[in-house]
PDB file of C-alpha atoms in Angstrom:
ATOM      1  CA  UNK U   1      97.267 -42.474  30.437  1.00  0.00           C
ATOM      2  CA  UNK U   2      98.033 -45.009  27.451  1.00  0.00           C
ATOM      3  CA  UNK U   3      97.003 -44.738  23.815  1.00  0.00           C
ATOM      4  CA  UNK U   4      94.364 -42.514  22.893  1.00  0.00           C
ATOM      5  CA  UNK U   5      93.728 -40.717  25.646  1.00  0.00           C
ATOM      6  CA  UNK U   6      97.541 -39.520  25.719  1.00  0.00           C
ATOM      7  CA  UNK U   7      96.804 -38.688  22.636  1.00  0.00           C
ATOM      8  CA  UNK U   8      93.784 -37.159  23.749  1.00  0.00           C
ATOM      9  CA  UNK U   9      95.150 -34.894  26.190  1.00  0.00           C
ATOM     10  CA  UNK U  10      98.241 -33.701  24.518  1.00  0.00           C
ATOM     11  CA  UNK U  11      95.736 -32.150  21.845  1.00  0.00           C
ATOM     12  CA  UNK U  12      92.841 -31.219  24.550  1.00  0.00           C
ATOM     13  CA  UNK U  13      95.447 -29.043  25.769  1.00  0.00           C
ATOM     14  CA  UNK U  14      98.022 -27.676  23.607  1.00  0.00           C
ATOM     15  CA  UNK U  15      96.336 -24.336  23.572  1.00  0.00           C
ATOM     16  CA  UNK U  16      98.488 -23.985  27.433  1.00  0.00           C
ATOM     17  CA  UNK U  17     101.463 -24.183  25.481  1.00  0.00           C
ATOM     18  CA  UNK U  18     100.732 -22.447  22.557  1.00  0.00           C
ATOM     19  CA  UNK U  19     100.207 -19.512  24.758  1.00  0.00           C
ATOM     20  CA  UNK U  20     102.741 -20.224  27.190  1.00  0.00           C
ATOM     21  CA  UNK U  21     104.867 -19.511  23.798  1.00  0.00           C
ATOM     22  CA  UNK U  22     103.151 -16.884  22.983  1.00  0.00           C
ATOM     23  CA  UNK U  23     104.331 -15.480  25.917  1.00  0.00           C
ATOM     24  CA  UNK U  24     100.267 -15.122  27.005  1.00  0.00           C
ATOM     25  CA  UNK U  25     101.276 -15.715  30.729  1.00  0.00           C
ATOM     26  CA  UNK U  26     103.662 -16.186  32.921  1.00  0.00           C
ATOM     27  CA  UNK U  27     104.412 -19.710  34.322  1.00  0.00           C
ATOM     28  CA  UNK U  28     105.991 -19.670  37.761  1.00  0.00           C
ATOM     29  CA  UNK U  29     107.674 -23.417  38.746  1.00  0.00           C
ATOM     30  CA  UNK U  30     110.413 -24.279  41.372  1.00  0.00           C
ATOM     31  CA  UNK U  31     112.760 -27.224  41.278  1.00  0.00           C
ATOM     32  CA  UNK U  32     110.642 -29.686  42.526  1.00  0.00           C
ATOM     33  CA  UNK U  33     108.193 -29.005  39.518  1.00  0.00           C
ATOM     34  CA  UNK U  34     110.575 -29.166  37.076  1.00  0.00           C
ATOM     35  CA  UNK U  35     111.723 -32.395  38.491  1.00  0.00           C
ATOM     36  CA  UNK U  36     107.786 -33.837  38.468  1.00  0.00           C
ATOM     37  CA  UNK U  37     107.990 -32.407  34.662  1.00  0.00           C
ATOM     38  CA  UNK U  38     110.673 -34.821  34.025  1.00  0.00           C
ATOM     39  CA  UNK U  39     109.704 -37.589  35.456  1.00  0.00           C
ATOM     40  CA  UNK U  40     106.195 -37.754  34.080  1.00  0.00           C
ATOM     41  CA  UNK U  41     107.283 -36.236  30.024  1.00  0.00           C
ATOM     42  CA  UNK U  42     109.959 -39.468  30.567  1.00  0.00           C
ATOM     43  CA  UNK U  43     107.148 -42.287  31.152  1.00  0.00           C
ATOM     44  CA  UNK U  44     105.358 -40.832  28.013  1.00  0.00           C
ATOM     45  CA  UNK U  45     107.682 -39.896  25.651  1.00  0.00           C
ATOM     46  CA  UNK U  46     111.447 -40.149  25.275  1.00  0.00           C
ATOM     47  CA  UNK U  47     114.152 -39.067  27.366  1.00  0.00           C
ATOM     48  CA  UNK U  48     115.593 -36.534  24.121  1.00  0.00           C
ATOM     49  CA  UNK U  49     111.377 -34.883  24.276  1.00  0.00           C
ATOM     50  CA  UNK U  50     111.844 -34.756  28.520  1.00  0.00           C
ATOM     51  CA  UNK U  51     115.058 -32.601  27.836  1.00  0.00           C
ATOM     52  CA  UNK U  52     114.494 -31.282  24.975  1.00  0.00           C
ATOM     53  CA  UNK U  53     111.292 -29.729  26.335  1.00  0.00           C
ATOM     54  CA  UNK U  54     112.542 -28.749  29.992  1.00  0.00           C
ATOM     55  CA  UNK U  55     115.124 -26.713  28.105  1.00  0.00           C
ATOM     56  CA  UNK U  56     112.960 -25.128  26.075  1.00  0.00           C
ATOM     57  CA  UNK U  57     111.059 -24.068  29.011  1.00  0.00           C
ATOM     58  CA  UNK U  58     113.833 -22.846  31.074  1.00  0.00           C
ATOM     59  CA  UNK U  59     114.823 -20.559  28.477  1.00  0.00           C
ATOM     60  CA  UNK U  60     111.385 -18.961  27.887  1.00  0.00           C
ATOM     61  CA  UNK U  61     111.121 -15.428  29.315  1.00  0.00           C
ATOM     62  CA  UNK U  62     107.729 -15.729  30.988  1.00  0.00           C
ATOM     63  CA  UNK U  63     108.905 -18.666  32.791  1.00  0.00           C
ATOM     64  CA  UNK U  64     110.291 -18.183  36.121  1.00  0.00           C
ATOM     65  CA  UNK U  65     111.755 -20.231  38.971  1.00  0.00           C
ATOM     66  CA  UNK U  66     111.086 -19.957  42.096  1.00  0.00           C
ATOM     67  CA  UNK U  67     112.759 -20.754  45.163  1.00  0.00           C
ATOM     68  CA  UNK U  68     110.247 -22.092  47.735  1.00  0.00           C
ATOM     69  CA  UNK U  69     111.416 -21.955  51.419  1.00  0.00           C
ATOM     70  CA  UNK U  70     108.635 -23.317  53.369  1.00  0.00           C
ATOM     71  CA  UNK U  71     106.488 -25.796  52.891  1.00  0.00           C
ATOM     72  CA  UNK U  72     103.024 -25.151  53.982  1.00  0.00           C
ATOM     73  CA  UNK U  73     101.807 -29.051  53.802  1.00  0.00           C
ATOM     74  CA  UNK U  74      98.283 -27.553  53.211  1.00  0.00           C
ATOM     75  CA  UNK U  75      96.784 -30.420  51.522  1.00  0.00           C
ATOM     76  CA  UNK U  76      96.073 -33.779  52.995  1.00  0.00           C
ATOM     77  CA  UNK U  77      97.753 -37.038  52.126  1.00  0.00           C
ATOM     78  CA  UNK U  78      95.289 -37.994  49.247  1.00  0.00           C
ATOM     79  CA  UNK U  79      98.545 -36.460  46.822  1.00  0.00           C
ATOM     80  CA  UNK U  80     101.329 -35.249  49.148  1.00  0.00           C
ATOM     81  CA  UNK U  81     103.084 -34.523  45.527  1.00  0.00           C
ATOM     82  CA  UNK U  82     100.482 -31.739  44.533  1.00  0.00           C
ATOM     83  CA  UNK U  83     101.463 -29.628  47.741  1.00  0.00           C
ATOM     84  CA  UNK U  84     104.646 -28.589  45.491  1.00  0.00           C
ATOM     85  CA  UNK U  85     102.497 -26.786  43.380  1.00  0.00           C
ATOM     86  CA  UNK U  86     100.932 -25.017  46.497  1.00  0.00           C
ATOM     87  CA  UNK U  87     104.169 -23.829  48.066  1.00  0.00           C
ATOM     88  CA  UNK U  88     105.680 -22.800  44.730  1.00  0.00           C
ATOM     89  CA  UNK U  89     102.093 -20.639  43.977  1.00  0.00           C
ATOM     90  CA  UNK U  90     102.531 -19.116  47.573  1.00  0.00           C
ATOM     91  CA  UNK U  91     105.976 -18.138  46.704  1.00  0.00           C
ATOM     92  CA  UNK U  92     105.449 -16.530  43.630  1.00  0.00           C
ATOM     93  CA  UNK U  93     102.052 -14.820  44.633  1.00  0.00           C
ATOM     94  CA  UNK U  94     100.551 -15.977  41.673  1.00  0.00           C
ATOM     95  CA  UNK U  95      97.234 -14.794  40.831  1.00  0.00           C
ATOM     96  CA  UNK U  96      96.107 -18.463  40.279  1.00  0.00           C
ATOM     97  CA  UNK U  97      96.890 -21.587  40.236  1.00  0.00           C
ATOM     98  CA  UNK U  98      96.067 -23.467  37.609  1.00  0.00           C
ATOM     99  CA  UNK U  99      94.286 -26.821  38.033  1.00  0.00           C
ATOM    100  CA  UNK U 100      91.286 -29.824  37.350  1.00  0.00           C
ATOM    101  CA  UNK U 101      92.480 -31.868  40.346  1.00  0.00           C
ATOM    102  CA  UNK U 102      89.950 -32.235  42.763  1.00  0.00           C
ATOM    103  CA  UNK U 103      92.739 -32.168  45.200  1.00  0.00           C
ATOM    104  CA  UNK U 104      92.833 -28.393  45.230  1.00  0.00           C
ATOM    105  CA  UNK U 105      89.683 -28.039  46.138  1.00  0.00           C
ATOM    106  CA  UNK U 106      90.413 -27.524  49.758  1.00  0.00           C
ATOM    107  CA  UNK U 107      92.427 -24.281  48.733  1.00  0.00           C
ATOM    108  CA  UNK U 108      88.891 -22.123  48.172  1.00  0.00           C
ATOM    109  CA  UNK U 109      88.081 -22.746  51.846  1.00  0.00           C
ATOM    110  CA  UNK U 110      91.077 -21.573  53.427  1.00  0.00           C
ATOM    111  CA  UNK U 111      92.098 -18.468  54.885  1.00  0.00           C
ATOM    112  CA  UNK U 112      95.983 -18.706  54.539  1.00  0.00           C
ATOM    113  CA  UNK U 113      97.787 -19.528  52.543  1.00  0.00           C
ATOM    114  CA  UNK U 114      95.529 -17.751  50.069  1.00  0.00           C
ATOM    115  CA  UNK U 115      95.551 -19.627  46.744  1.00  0.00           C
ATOM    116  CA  UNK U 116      93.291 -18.734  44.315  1.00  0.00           C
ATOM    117  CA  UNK U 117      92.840 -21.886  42.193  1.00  0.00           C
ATOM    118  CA  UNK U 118      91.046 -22.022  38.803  1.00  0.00           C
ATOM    119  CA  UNK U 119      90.075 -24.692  36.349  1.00  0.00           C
ATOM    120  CA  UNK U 120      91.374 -24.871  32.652  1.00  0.00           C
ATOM    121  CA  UNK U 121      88.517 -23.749  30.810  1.00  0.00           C
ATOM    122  CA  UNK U 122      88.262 -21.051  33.063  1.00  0.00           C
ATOM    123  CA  UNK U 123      92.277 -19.837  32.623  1.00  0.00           C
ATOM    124  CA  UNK U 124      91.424 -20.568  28.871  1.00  0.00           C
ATOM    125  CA  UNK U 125      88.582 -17.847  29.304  1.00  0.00           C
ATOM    126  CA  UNK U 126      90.920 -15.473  31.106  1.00  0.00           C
ATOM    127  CA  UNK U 127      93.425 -15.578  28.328  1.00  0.00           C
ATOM    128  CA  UNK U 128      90.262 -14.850  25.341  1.00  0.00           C
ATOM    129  CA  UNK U 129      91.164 -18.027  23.674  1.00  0.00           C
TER     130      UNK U 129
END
């Protein structure tokens, strides 16, 4: 993303971490998430907002780590990346996982692992915002 829509996103959805702060849910990530955090906050913004923000977030109650210890490789090779996100919903039984990729489509036809994945406007709907 470069210019405007950056710009465009970070306002399209700071309402997640407005209520993130709010303490509105609870936000369940493992190492390897935090890890894809930093990476992608460091090709937008500077290395001091990466830090600055993963500490923030690792000091918030309502976010947890988890420790994932398998790896259920459930969705195909189109974005091996996004099956991080999978294994770390599996292993906190979230209630959903929260999403707009088309890559997580797959999920709603599967029988295990049992992910329930949602898209924003719907989570933003759950939450009465």
């Amino acid at each position: 993303m470069y210019g405007f829509h950056r710009f465009q996103a970070v306002r399209l959805f700071i309402w997640v971490v407005e209520a993130l702060l709010d303490e509105q849910f609870e936000l369940f990530v493992s190492h390897d998430i935090l890890l894809e955090y930093e990476e992608k906050l460091k090709e937008h913004y500077s290395i001091s907002v990466a830090e600055n923000f993963l500490r923030s977030l690792k000091e918030l109650p309502n976010v947890q780590q988890v420790e994932v210890f398998f790896k259920w490789q459930t969705l195909d090779a189109t974005d091996p990346d996004d099956n991080k996100f999978v294994d770390a919903a599996f292993s906190a039984n979230v209630h959903y996982l929260v999403s707009d990729d088309k890559h997580y489509h797959p999920l709603q036809n599967r029988d295990f692992p049992v992910i329930n994945c949602i898209k924003l406007e719907a989570f933003k709907k759950l939450l009465n915002l």
